[in-house]
Coordinates of C-alpha atoms in Angstrom, one line a residue:
M197 CA 83.3 78.8 106.6
V198 CA 80.2 77.3 108.2
A199 CA 78.7 77.1 104.2
A200 CA 82.6 75.2 103.6
S201 CA 82.8 73.1 105.5
A202 CA 79.5 71.4 104.8
R203 CA 80.5 70.5 101.3
T204 CA 79.7 67.6 100.0
A205 CA 80.9 67.5 96.9
D206 CA 84.6 67.6 95.3
P207 CA 85.5 71.2 94.3
I208 CA 86.0 72.0 91.1
W209 CA 89.5 73.8 91.5
P210 CA 91.6 70.6 91.3
D211 CA 89.8 70.4 87.2
L212 CA 90.5 74.1 86.6
P213 CA 94.4 73.9 85.4
A214 CA 93.4 70.9 83.2
L215 CA 91.0 73.0 81.6
T216 CA 92.8 75.8 81.4
S217 CA 95.3 74.0 79.2
S218 CA 93.0 71.9 77.3
F219 CA 89.7 74.3 76.7
G220 CA 91.2 78.1 77.0
H221 CA 94.8 76.6 75.4
G222 CA 96.5 79.0 78.5
L223 CA 98.4 78.6 81.8
N224 CA 97.6 81.5 83.8
V225 CA 94.2 79.9 85.0
V226 CA 92.9 83.6 86.5
N227 CA 93.3 85.4 83.2
V228 CA 91.7 82.3 81.1
A229 CA 89.2 82.2 83.3
L230 CA 88.0 85.5 83.3
V231 CA 88.1 85.8 79.8
D232 CA 87.4 82.8 78.4
L233 CA 85.4 79.8 81.0
R234 CA 83.3 82.9 82.7
G235 CA 83.3 85.6 80.1
W236 CA 79.6 86.3 80.5
D237 CA 80.2 87.2 83.6
T238 CA 83.3 89.5 82.8
L239 CA 81.4 90.8 80.0
G240 CA 78.6 92.1 82.3
E241 CA 81.2 93.0 84.8
L242 CA 82.9 95.6 82.2
T243 CA 79.3 97.3 81.7
V244 CA 79.3 97.3 85.7
V245 CA 82.8 99.3 85.3
V246 CA 81.4 101.8 82.4
A247 CA 78.1 102.4 84.9
A248 CA 79.9 103.6 87.7
A249 CA 82.5 105.5 85.6
T250 CA 79.5 107.3 83.9
G251 CA 77.9 107.8 87.4
V252 CA 80.5 109.3 88.9
A253 CA 81.6 111.9 86.0
S254 CA 77.4 112.5 86.3
L255 CA 78.4 113.9 90.2
I256 CA 81.1 115.8 89.4
F257 CA 80.3 117.3 86.0
V258 CA 77.2 120.2 86.8
N259 CA 76.6 121.0 82.7
S260 CA 78.1 119.0 80.5
R261 CA 80.3 115.9 80.3
E262 CA 82.6 117.3 77.7
D263 CA 86.6 116.7 78.3
T264 CA 88.2 119.5 79.7
L265 CA 91.9 118.8 80.7
P266 CA 93.9 120.6 78.3
R267 CA 95.8 119.4 75.4
L268 CA 99.4 120.5 74.0
R269 CA 97.5 120.8 70.7
D270 CA 95.6 123.8 71.7
L271 CA 99.4 126.0 72.7
P272 CA 99.2 128.7 70.4
E273 CA 103.1 127.9 69.6
T274 CA 104.2 126.9 66.6
L275 CA 107.5 126.1 65.6
T276 CA 110.1 126.4 62.7
A277 CA 112.2 123.6 60.8
D278 CA 115.2 123.3 63.5
G279 CA 112.8 123.2 66.6
Q280 CA 112.4 126.9 68.1
R281 CA 109.2 128.6 68.7
T282 CA 108.0 130.8 66.4
D283 CA 109.5 134.1 69.7
G284 CA 112.3 132.9 69.4
E285 CA 112.9 130.7 72.4
P286 CA 113.8 127.2 72.3
R287 CA 111.7 124.1 72.4
A288 CA 111.4 122.1 76.0
W289 CA 112.6 118.4 76.3
L290 CA 109.7 117.8 78.1
P291 CA 106.3 119.2 76.7
T292 CA 104.7 121.0 79.9
S293 CA 108.4 121.8 81.6
A294 CA 107.5 125.9 81.1
A295 CA 104.7 125.4 82.7
I296 CA 105.7 124.6 85.7
P297 CA 102.5 126.0 88.0
T298 CA 103.5 126.7 92.0
G299 CA 104.1 123.8 93.9
R300 CA 104.9 121.8 91.8
S301 CA 107.6 119.4 92.1
A302 CA 109.7 119.7 89.0
L303 CA 112.3 116.6 90.8
L304 CA 108.9 114.8 90.8
D305 CA 107.7 115.6 87.3
V306 CA 111.0 114.8 85.7
V307 CA 111.3 111.2 86.9
V308 CA 106.9 110.4 86.5
R309 CA 107.7 111.3 83.1
L310 CA 110.8 109.4 82.6
L311 CA 109.1 106.6 83.9
F312 CA 105.7 106.9 82.2
H313 CA 106.7 105.2 78.7
G314 CA 108.4 102.3 80.2
L315 CA 105.0 101.8 82.4
I316 CA 103.0 101.7 79.1
V317 CA 104.9 99.4 77.4
L318 CA 105.1 97.4 81.0
S319 CA 101.0 98.0 80.9
V320 CA 101.1 96.1 76.9
Y321 CA 103.8 93.5 77.7
L322 CA 101.2 92.0 80.8
L323 CA 98.4 92.7 78.2
F324 CA 99.2 90.0 75.9
A325 CA 101.8 87.9 78.5
G326 CA 98.5 87.3 80.1
H327 CA 97.6 84.1 78.3
N328 CA 100.5 82.2 79.8
A329 CA 102.0 83.8 82.1
A330 CA 101.2 86.2 85.0
G331 CA 99.1 89.3 83.8
G332 CA 96.4 89.8 81.6
G333 CA 93.7 92.8 80.5
F334 CA 93.1 94.0 84.3
A335 CA 96.8 93.9 85.3
G336 CA 97.6 95.7 82.3
G337 CA 95.4 97.9 82.6
L338 CA 95.8 98.8 85.9
V339 CA 99.6 99.4 85.5
A340 CA 98.4 101.9 82.7
G341 CA 96.3 103.2 84.8
I342 CA 99.3 103.3 87.4
A343 CA 100.8 105.2 85.0
L344 CA 97.9 107.8 84.3
A345 CA 97.9 108.5 87.9
A346 CA 101.4 109.4 88.3
R347 CA 101.1 111.7 86.0
Y348 CA 98.5 113.6 87.2
L349 CA 99.9 113.7 90.7
A350 CA 103.1 115.1 89.8
G351 CA 101.9 117.4 87.5
G352 CA 97.3 118.0 87.8
P353 CA 95.5 119.1 84.9
A354 CA 98.2 119.8 82.0
E355 CA 100.2 116.2 82.4
L356 CA 96.9 114.1 82.5
G357 CA 96.0 115.6 79.4
A358 CA 99.3 115.3 78.0
A359 CA 100.0 111.7 78.8
A360 CA 96.6 110.9 77.6
P361 CA 95.3 112.4 74.4
V362 CA 92.3 110.5 74.1
R363 CA 89.3 110.9 75.5
A364 CA 87.8 108.4 78.5
G365 CA 84.9 108.0 77.4
R366 CA 85.3 106.7 74.2
L367 CA 88.5 104.4 75.6
L368 CA 85.6 103.1 77.4
G369 CA 82.9 102.9 74.8
L370 CA 85.3 100.7 72.2
G371 CA 86.5 99.2 75.0
V372 CA 82.8 97.7 76.1
A373 CA 82.7 97.2 72.4
T374 CA 86.0 95.1 71.6
A375 CA 84.2 92.9 74.4
A376 CA 80.9 92.4 72.9
I377 CA 81.8 91.9 69.0
T378 CA 84.6 89.0 70.4
A379 CA 81.3 87.6 72.2
I380 CA 79.1 88.4 69.3
V381 CA 81.5 87.1 65.9
P382 CA 81.0 83.3 67.0
L383 CA 77.5 83.1 66.3
F384 CA 78.4 83.8 62.8
F385 CA 80.7 80.7 61.9
G386 CA 77.9 78.0 64.1
R387 CA 79.6 78.5 66.7
E388 CA 78.1 79.4 71.0
A389 CA 78.4 82.8 72.0
L390 CA 82.1 83.9 73.3
Y391 CA 83.7 80.5 71.4
S392 CA 87.7 80.7 71.6
E393 CA 89.6 80.3 68.5
F394 CA 93.1 78.7 68.6
F395 CA 95.9 79.6 66.5
E396 CA 99.8 78.6 66.2
A397 CA 102.5 79.1 63.4
T398 CA 106.0 79.7 63.4
V399 CA 107.0 83.3 62.5
P400 CA 110.7 84.1 61.4
I401 CA 112.6 85.8 64.3
L402 CA 109.6 84.9 67.0
G403 CA 109.6 81.6 66.4
H404 CA 106.7 79.6 67.4
V405 CA 103.9 81.3 68.3
E406 CA 100.3 80.8 69.7
F407 CA 96.8 83.4 69.3
V408 CA 93.8 82.7 71.4
T409 CA 90.9 84.6 69.7
A410 CA 90.4 85.6 73.9
T411 CA 93.2 88.2 73.5
F412 CA 90.6 90.4 71.9
F413 CA 88.1 90.0 74.8
D414 CA 91.1 91.1 76.7
I415 CA 91.7 94.0 75.0
G416 CA 89.0 94.8 75.8
V417 CA 89.0 94.6 79.1
Y418 CA 92.3 96.7 78.7
L419 CA 90.3 100.0 77.4
V420 CA 87.7 99.4 79.9
V421 CA 89.7 99.5 83.1
V422 CA 92.1 102.2 81.5
G423 CA 89.0 104.4 80.6
L424 CA 87.8 104.2 84.1
V425 CA 91.1 105.6 85.8
L426 CA 90.9 108.2 83.2
D427 CA 87.4 108.5 83.9
V428 CA 88.0 109.0 87.3
L429 CA 91.2 111.0 87.4
R430 CA 89.7 113.3 85.0
S431 CA 86.1 113.8 87.1
L432 CA 87.0 113.5 90.5
G433 CA 90.7 115.0 90.0
A434 CA 91.2 117.5 86.8
E435 CA 87.5 118.8 86.6
V436 CA 87.6 119.4 90.3
D437 CA 90.5 121.6 90.2
R438 CA 88.8 123.3 87.6
Q439 CA 85.9 124.3 89.4
R440 CA 88.6 125.3 92.6
L441 CA 90.0 127.5 90.7
E442 CA 87.2 128.9 89.1
D443 CA 85.9 129.7 92.3
A444 CA 89.3 131.0 93.5
G445 CA 88.8 133.5 90.7
A446 CA 91.9 132.1 88.6
P447 CA 92.1 132.0 84.6
T448 CA 90.8 129.1 83.6
R449 CA 90.4 127.2 79.8
D450 CA 87.9 129.2 77.6
T451 CA 87.9 129.4 73.6
T452 CA 90.1 132.8 74.3
E453 CA 94.0 132.7 72.7
G454 CA 96.3 131.7 75.1
S455 CA 93.7 131.0 77.7
V456 CA 95.4 126.6 77.5
R457 CA 98.6 128.7 78.5
D458 CA 96.8 130.3 81.8
T459 CA 94.9 127.4 82.5
L460 CA 98.9 125.6 82.6
E461 CA 100.6 128.8 84.6
A462 CA 97.9 129.2 87.0
P463 CA 99.0 128.9 90.6
T464 CA 97.6 125.9 92.6
P465 CA 95.4 127.3 95.7
E466 CA 95.9 127.4 98.8
G467 CA 95.3 123.6 100.1
S468 CA 94.5 121.7 97.0
A469 CA 94.7 118.2 97.3
T470 CA 97.7 117.9 94.7

């Protein structure tokens, strides 16, 4: 407060809306500042986020950082042409509803999975609308992270594995690579790094469409934020649960047939955080 009150020059914030519109070709001052006006700072922040996710995971995964989330594709279940299982039982409408462990709320489980896809669509909308309206890569990634966290809280590692078939490390790496490539590509066209080009056209049905290449940088931010949330849920949540079940002597995922189903059907130990 003392430093701010001692200011002698005019602040820069009154000029930001004009810079956002003329230089960044957008109306959302915050998002344009993050991915365009101060893109180098945001790129550095992404590497910090990846380092933090790696540090958290290294504290939890003792032997290796291999993904241990149960995957539905690993279940020993084959479907016939009419949607029936080979053992004659009807296929479950919800992917893991046939394996609800003890202490899990069926109502919460169903409601979360009904809302999950809408939240993911909303997160993608926020990602692409953020240049001119509320949203952006950070906001969209956080909404997608909330959706993943809700799936984990409702159903544990099995639901998280069903909701996120992509490994967290790959999302983190792809996000940083996308942002870095977006920063480097302008150099090959005689521009400075992180230069943002603006395109506009009239498209049938959609009408007048504007596109800024900084959107690719925003996509990288989105992937990193989603990867961070997924990595934290996988390490501080699912892996801790797996180690607790292992210490309690409950069946855990291994290479034997049906082991993934054993994990899905394993009872939640007393005092578990989930």
